Tab-separated table of C-alpha atoms and ligand atoms in Angstrom:
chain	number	residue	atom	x	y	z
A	1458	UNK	CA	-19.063	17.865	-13.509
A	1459	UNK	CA	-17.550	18.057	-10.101
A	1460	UNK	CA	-14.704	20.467	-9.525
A	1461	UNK	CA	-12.226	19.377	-7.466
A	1462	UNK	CA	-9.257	20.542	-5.959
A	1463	UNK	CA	-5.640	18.664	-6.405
A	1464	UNK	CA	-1.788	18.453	-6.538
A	1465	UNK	CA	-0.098	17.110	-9.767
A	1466	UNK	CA	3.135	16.972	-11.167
A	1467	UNK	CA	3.068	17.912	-14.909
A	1468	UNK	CA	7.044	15.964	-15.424
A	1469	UNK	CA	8.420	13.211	-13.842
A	1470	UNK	CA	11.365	15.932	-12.954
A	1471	UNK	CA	8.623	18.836	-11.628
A	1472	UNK	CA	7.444	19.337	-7.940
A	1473	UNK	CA	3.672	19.292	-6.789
A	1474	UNK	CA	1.479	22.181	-7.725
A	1475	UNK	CA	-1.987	22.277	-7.258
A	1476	UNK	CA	-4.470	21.913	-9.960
A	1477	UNK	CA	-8.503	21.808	-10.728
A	1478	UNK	CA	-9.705	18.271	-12.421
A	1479	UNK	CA	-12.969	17.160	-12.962
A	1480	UNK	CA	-14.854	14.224	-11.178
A	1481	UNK	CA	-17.765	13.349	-12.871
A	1482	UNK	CA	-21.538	13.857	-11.515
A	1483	UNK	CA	-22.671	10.478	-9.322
A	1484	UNK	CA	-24.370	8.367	-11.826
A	1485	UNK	CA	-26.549	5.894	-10.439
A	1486	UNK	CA	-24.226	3.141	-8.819
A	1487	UNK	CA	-21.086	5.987	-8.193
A	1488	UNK	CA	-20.614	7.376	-4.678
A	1489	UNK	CA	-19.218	10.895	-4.206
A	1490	UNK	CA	-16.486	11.075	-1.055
A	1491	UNK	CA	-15.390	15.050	0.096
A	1492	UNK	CA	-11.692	13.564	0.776
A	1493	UNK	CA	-10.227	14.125	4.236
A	1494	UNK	CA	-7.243	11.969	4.028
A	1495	UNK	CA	-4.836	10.086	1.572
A	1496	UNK	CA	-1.277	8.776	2.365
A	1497	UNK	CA	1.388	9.047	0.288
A	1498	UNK	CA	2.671	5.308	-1.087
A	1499	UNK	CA	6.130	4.958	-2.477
A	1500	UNK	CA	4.317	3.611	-5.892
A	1501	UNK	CA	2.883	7.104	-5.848
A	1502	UNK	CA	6.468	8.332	-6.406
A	1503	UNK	CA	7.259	5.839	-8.560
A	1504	UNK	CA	4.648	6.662	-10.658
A	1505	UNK	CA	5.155	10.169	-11.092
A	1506	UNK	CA	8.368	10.439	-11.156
A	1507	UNK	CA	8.108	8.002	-14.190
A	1508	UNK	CA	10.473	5.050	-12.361
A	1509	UNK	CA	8.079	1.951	-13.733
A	1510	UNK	CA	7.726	3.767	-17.495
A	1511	UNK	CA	6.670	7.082	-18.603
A	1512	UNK	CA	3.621	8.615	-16.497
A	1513	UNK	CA	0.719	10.353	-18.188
A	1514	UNK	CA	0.772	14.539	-16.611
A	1515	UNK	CA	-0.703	16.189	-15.180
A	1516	UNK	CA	-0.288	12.917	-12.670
A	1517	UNK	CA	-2.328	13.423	-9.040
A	1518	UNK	CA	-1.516	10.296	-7.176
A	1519	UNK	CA	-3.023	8.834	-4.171
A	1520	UNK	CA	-4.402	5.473	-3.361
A	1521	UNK	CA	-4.940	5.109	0.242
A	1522	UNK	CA	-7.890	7.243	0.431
A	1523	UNK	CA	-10.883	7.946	3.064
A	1524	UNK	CA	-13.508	10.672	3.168
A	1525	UNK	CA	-16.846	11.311	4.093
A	1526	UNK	CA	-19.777	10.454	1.532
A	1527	UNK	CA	-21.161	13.925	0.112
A	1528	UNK	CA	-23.220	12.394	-2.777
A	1529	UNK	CA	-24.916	9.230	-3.560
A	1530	UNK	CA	-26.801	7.882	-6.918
A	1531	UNK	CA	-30.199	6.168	-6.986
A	1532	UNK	CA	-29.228	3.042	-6.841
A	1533	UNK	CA	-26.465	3.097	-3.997
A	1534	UNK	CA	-27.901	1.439	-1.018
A	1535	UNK	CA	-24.508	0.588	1.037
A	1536	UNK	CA	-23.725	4.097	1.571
A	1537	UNK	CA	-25.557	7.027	2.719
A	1538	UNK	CA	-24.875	10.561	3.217
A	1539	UNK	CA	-22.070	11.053	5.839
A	1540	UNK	CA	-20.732	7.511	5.993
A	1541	UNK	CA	-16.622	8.110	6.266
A	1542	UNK	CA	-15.760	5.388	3.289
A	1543	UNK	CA	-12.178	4.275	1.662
A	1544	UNK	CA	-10.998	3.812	-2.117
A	1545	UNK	CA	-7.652	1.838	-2.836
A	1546	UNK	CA	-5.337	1.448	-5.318
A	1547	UNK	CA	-8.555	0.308	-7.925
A	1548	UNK	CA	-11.688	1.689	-8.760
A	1549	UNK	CA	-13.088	-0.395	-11.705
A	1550	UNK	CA	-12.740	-3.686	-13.559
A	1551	UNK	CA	-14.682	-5.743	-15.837
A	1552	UNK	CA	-16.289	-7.566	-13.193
A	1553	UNK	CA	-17.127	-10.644	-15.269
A	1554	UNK	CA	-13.821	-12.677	-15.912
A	1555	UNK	CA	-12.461	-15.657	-13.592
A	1556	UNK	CA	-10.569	-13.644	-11.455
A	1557	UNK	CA	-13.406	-10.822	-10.857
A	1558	UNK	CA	-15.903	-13.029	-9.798
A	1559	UNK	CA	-13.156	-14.724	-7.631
A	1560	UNK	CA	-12.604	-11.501	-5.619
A	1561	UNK	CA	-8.959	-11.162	-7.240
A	1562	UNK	CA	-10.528	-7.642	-9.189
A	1563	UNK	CA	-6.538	-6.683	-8.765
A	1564	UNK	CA	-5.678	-9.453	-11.718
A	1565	UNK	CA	-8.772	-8.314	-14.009
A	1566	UNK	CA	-7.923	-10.366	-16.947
A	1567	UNK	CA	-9.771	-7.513	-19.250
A	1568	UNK	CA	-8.724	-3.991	-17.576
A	1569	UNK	CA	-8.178	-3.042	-13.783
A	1570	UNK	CA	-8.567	0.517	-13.800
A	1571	UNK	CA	-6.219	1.795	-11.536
A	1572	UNK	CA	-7.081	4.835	-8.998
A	1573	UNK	CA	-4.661	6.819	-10.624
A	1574	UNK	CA	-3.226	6.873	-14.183
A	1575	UNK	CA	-4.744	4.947	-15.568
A	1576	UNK	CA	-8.245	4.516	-17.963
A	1577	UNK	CA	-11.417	4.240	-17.269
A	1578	UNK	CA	-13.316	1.212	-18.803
A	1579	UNK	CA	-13.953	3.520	-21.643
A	1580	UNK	CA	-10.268	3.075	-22.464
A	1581	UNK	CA	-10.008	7.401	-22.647
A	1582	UNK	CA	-11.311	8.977	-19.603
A	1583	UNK	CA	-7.592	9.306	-17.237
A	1584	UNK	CA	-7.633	8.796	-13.423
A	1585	UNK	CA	-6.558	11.033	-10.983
A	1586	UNK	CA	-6.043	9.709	-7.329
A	1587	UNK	CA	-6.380	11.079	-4.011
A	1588	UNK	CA	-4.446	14.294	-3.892
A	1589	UNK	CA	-7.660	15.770	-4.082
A	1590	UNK	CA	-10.720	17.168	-2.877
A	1591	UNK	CA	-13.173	15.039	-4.136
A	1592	UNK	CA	-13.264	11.677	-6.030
A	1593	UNK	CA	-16.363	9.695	-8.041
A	1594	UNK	CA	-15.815	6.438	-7.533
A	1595	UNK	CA	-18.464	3.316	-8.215
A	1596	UNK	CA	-20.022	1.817	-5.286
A	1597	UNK	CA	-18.741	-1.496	-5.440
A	1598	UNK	CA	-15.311	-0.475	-5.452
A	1599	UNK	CA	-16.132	2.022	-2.186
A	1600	UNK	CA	-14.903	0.287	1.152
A	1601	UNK	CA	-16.650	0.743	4.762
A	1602	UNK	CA	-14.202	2.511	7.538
A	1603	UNK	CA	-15.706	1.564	10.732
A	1604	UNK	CA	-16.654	4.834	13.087
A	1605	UNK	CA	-14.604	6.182	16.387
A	1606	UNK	CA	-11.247	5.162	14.720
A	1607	UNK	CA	-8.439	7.802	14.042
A	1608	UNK	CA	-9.233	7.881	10.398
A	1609	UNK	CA	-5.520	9.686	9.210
A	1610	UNK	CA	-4.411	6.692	10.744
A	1611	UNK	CA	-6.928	4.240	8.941
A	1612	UNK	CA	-5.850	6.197	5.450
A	1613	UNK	CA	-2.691	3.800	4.702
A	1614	UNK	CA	-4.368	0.531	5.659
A	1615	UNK	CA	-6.051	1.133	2.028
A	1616	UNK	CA	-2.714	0.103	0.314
A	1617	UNK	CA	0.252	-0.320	3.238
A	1618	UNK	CA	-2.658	-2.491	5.151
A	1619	UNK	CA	-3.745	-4.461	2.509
A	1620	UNK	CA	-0.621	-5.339	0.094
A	1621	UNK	CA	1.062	-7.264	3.663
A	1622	UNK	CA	-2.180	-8.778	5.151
A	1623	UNK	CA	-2.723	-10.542	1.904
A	1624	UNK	CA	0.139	-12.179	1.656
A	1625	UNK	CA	0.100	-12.825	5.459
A	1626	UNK	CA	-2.538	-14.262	5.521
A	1627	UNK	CA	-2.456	-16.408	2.343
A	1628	UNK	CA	0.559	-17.986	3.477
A	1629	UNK	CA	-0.769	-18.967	6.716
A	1630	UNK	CA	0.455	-16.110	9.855
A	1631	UNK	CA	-0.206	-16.997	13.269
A	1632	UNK	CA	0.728	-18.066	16.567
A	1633	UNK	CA	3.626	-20.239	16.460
A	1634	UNK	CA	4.965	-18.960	12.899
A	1635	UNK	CA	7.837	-16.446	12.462
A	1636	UNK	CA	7.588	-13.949	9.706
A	1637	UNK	CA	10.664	-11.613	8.533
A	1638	UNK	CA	9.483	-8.216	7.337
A	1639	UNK	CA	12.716	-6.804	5.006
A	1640	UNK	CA	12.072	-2.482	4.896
A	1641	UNK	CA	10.651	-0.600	7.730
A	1642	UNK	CA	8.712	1.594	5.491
A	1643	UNK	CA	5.194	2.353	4.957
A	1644	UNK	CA	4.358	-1.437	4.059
A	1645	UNK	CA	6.939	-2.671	6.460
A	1646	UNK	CA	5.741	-1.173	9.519
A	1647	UNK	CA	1.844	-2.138	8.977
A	1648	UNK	CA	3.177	-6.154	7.497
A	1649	UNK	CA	4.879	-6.053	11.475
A	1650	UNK	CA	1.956	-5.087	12.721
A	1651	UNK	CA	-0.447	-7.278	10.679
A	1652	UNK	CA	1.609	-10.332	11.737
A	1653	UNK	CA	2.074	-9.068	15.202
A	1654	UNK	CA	-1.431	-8.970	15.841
A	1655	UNK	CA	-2.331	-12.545	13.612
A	1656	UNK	CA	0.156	-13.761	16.642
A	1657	UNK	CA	3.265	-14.659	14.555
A	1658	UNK	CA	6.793	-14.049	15.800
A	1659	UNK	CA	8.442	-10.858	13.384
A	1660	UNK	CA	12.187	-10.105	12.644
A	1661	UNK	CA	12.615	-7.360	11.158
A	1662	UNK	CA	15.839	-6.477	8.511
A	1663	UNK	CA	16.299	-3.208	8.152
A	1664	UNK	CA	19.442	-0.938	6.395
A	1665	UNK	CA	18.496	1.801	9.696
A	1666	UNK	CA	20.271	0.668	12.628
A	1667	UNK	CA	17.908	3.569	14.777
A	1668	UNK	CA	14.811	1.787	13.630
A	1669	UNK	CA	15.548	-1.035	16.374
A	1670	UNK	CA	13.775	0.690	18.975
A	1671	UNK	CA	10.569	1.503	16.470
A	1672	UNK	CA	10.826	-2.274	14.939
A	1673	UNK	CA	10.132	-3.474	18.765
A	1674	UNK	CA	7.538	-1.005	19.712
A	1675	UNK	CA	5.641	-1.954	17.047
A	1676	UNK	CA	5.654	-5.531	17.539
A	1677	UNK	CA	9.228	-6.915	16.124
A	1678	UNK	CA	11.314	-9.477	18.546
A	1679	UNK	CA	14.111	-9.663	16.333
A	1680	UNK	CA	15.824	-6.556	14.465
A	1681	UNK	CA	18.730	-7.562	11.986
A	1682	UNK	CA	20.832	-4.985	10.435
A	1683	UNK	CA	21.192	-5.910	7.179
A	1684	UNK	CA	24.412	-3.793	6.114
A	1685	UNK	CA	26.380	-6.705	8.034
A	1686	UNK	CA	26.625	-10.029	6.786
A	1687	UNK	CA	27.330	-11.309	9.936
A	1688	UNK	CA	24.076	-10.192	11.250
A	1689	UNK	CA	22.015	-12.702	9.483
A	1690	UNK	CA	23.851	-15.650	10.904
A	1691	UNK	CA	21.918	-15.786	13.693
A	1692	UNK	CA	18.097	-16.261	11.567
A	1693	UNK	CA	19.755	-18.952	9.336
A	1694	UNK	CA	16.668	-21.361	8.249
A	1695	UNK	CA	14.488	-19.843	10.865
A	1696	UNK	CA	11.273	-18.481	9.580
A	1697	UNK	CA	8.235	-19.531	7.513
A	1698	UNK	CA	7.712	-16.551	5.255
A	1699	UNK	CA	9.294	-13.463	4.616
A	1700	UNK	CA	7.806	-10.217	3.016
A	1701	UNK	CA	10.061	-7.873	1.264
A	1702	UNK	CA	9.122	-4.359	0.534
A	1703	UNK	CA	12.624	-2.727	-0.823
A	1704	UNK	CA	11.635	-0.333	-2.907
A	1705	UNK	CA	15.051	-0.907	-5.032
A	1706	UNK	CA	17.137	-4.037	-6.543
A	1707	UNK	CA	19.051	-5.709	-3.618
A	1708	UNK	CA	20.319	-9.597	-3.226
A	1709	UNK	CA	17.591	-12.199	-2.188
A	1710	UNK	CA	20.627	-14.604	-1.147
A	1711	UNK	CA	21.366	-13.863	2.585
A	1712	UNK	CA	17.316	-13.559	3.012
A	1713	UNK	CA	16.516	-16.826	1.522
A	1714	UNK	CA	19.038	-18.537	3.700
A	1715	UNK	CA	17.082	-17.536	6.810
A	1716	UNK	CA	13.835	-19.531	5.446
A	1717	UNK	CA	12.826	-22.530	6.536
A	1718	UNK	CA	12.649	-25.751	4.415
A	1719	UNK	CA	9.523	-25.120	2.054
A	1720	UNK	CA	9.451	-21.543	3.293
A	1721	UNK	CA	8.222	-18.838	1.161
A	1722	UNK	CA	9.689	-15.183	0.159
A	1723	UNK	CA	7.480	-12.813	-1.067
A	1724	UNK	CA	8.070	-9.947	-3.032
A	1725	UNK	CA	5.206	-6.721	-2.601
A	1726	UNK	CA	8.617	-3.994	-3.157
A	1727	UNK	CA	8.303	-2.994	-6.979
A	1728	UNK	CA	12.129	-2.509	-7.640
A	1729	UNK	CA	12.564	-1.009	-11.332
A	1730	UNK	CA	15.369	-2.631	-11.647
A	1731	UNK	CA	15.888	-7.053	-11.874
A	1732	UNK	CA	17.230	-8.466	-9.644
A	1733	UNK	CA	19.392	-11.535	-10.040
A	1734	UNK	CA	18.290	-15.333	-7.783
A	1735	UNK	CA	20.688	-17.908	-7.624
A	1736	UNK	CA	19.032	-21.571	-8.419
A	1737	UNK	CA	20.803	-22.872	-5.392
A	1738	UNK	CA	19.561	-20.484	-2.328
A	1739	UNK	CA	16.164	-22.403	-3.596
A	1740	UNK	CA	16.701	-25.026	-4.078
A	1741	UNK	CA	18.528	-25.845	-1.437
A	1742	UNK	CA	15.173	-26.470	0.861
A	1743	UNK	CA	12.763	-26.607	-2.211
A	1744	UNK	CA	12.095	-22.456	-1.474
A	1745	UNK	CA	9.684	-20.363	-2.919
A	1746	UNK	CA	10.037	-17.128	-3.989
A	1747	UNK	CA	7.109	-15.152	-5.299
A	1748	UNK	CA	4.912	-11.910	-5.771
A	1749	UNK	CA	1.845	-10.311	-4.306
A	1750	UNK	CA	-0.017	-7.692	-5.479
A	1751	UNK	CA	-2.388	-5.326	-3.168
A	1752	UNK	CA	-5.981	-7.346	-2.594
A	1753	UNK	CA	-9.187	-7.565	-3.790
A	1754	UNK	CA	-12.019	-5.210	-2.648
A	1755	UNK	CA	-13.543	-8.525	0.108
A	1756	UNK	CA	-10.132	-9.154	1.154
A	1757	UNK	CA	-9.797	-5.287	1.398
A	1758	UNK	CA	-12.569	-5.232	4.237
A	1759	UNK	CA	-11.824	-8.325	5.254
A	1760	UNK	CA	-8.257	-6.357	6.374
A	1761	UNK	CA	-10.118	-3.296	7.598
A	1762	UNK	CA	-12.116	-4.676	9.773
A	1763	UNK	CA	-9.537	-7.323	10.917
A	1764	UNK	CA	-7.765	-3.701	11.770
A	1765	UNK	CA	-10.654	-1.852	13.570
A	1766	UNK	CA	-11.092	-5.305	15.911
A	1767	UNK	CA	-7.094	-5.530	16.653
A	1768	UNK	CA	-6.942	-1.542	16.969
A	1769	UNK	CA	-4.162	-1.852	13.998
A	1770	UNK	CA	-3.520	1.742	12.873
A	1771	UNK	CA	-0.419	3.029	10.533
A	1772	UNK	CA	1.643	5.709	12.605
A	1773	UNK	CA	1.515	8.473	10.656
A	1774	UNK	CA	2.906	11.779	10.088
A	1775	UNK	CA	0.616	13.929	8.650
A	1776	UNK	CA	1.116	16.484	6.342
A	1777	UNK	CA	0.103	20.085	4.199
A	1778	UNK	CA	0.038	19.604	0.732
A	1779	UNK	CA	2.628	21.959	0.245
A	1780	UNK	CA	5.060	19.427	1.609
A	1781	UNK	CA	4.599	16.347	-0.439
A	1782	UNK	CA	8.094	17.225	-2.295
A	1783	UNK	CA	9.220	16.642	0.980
A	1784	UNK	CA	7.684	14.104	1.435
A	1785	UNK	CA	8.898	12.156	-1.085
A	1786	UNK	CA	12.725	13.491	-0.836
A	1787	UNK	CA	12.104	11.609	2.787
A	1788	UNK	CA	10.443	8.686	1.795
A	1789	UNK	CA	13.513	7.766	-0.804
A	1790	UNK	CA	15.564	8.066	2.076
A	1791	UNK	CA	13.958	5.528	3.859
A	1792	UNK	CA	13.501	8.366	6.683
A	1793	UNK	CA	9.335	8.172	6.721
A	1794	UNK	CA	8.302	7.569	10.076
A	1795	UNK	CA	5.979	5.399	9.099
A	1796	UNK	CA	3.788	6.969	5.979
A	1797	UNK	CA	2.679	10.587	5.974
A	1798	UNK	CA	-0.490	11.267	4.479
A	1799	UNK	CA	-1.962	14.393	3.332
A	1800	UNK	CA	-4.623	16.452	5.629
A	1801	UNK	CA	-7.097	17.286	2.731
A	1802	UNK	CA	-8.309	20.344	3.778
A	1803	UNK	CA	-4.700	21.799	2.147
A	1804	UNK	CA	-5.665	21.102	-1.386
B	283	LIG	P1	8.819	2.996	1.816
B	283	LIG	O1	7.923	3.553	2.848
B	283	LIG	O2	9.778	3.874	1.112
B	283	LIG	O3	9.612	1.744	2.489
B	283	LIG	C1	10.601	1.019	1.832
B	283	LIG	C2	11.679	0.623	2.852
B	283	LIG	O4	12.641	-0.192	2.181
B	283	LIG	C3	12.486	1.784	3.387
B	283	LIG	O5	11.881	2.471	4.454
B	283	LIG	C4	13.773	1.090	3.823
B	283	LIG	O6	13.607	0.510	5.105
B	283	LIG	C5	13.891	-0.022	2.808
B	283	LIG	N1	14.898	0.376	1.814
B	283	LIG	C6	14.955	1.495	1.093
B	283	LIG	N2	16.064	1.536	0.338
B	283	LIG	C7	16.709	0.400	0.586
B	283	LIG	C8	17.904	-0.155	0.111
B	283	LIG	N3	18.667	0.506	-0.767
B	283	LIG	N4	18.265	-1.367	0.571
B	283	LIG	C9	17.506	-2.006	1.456
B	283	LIG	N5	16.357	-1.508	1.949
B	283	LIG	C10	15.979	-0.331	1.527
B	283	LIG	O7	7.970	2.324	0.641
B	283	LIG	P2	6.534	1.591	0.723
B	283	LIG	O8	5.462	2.581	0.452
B	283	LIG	O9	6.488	0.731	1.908
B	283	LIG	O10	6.618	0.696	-0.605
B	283	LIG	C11	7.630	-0.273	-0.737
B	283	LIG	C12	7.609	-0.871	-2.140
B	283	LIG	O11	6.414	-1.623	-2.299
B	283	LIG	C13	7.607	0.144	-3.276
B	283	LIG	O12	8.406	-0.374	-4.334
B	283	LIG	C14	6.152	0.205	-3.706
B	283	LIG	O13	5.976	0.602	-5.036
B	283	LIG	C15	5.758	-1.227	-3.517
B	283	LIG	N6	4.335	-1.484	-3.357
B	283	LIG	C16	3.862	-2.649	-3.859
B	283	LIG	C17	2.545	-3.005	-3.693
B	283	LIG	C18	2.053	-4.315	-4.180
B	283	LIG	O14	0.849	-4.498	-4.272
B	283	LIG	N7	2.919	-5.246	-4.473
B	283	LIG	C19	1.683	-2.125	-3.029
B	283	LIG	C20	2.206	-0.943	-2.506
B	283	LIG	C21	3.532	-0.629	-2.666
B	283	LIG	P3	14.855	0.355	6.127
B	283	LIG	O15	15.266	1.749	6.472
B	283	LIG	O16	14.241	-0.384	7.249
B	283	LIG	O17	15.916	-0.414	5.412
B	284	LIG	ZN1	0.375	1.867	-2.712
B	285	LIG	ZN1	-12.242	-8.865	-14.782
């Protein structure tokens, strides 16, 4: 067994302490990574602090992962010693139903294992994510990070990157589209830049009236500040697809209204909460309103390497691992600038 170094929280009311786990030795498909970066996603709060159902504890989040390949099994041949590498929010399914051998591992119909708590395939063994020194993860699962980028800065594509290119792109982002991105957050901010650099048009709605100057610099033309109604006039049945990351329950209504006929809304915030639609903001213009749900592992590299050719990074704050508290205290304000992520040499 590998020890490894980590944070946990042992309640869903405690703070971040650090911990030892155990990562098991590379058997002969796994790949061992010597973590040097993970961001911190708002599910990771969720999650621990028990918001989508009780957590199991000690909990060690963390699914926007890269580090360096330290270890390698005999039968690994896409990695080698010293190859920087990524792990996402999955590192094992069943690989054998429909939507496995589609590439959609994320909607295993037998058991996605979740990076972090969550079971192994075994159904017992927990997983710990990337608030951590090290982490065993099966080959298959491990993405490539393409060298001379500013790899803190690559960390969040993992889940922020991923969970708004999918959608993006499945609903059809570029030139002459125009995409509304609802939360400048962790996923906001990359889902402007993703459709920024497919060459849509973004608006961005946002509760932050200082975020207008950020929303622009990364790519938004439009900024609407939602806490007016007024404000939304001006998008009425404007744009082709919208992507909502609020983290908490809020009214679809006024956002629907700025859709297109046949345009589409899609949900990627987790709210623990339901939220209520009324039948008429869709179907008034036969809308759509659905979900999306990170990617699989080829859409995942698909993304990152879509990202290392349009120079697409997250902007980051980076921080100890003494300050994830913080962290998260910030991030529930809606005051990350635009994901921190943890330096892993602080564990
Ligand atoms: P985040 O960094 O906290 O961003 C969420 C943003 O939502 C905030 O920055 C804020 O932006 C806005 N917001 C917060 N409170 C609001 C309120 N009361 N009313 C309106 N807007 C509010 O979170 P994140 O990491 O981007 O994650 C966002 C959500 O997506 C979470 O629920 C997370 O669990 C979920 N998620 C889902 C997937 C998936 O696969 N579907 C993957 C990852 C994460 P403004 O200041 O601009 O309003
Ligand atoms: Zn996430
Ligand atoms: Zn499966």
């Amino acid at each position: 067994m590998i020890q490894a170094k980590a944070y946990a929280n042992m309640s869903a009311t405690s703070k971040f302490q650090p911990i030892t786990i155990q990562r098991r030795d590379p058997g002969p498909g796994d790949v061992v990574l010597e973590i040097l970066f993970c961001g911190i996603c708002h599910s990771d709060i969720h999650t621990a602090r028990g918001e989508w159902g009780p957590a199991s504890y000690p909990c060690v989040p963390g699914h926007e992962i890269i580090g360096r390949v330290v270890q390698v099994g005999k039968k690994v041949k896409r990695f080698k010693l010293g190859d920087i590498a990524g792990v996402g929010c999955f590192v094992d399914s069943c690989g054998k139903c429909t939507n496995c051998k589609s590439h959609e591992e994320q909607f295993c119909d037998d058991h996605t294992v979740f990076t972090y708590d969550s079971l192994e395939l075994d159904g017992k063994t927990r997983t710990y994510g990337g608030y951590s020194s090290h982490i065993t993860v099966k080959d298959k699962y491990v993405l490539k990070i393409k060298k001379g980028q500013a790899l803190e800065r690559v960390a969040p594509l993992l889940c922020a990157g991923i969970t708004t290119y999918s959608p993006l792109k499945r609903y059809g982002t570029k030139k002459g589209k125009k995409v509304g991105v609802i939360g400048l957050g962790g996923l906001g901010h990359m889902a402007v830049k993703i459709a920024k650099a497919m060459g849509a048009e973004v608006t961005v709605f946002s509760t932050s009236a200082e975020k207008e100057k950020d929303a622009k610099r990364l790519g938004a033309k439009n900024f609407i500040l939602t806490s007016e109604h007024k404000n939304f006039s001006k998008m009425q049945g404007k744009l082709d697809l919208i992507i909502d990351t609020v983290s908490v329950k809020h009214d679809f209504s006024p956002y629907l209204s700025c859709l297109k006929m046949d345009g589409t809304h899609v949900l990627v915030g987790v709210a623990s909460e339901p939220n209520e639609v009324k039948a008429s903001s869709l179907i008034r213009g036969r809308k759509k309103l659905t979900g999306s749900l990170i990617g699989g592992i080829k859409e995942t590299q698909e993304m990152l390497d879509f990202c290392a050719r349009k120079k697409v990074l997250s902007d980051i704050e980076l921080i100890h691992a003494q300050q994830i508290d913080e962290a998260y205290e910030r991030t529930v304000k809606g005051q990350v600038k635009y994901r921190f992520v943890i330096d892993a040499k602080t564990f």
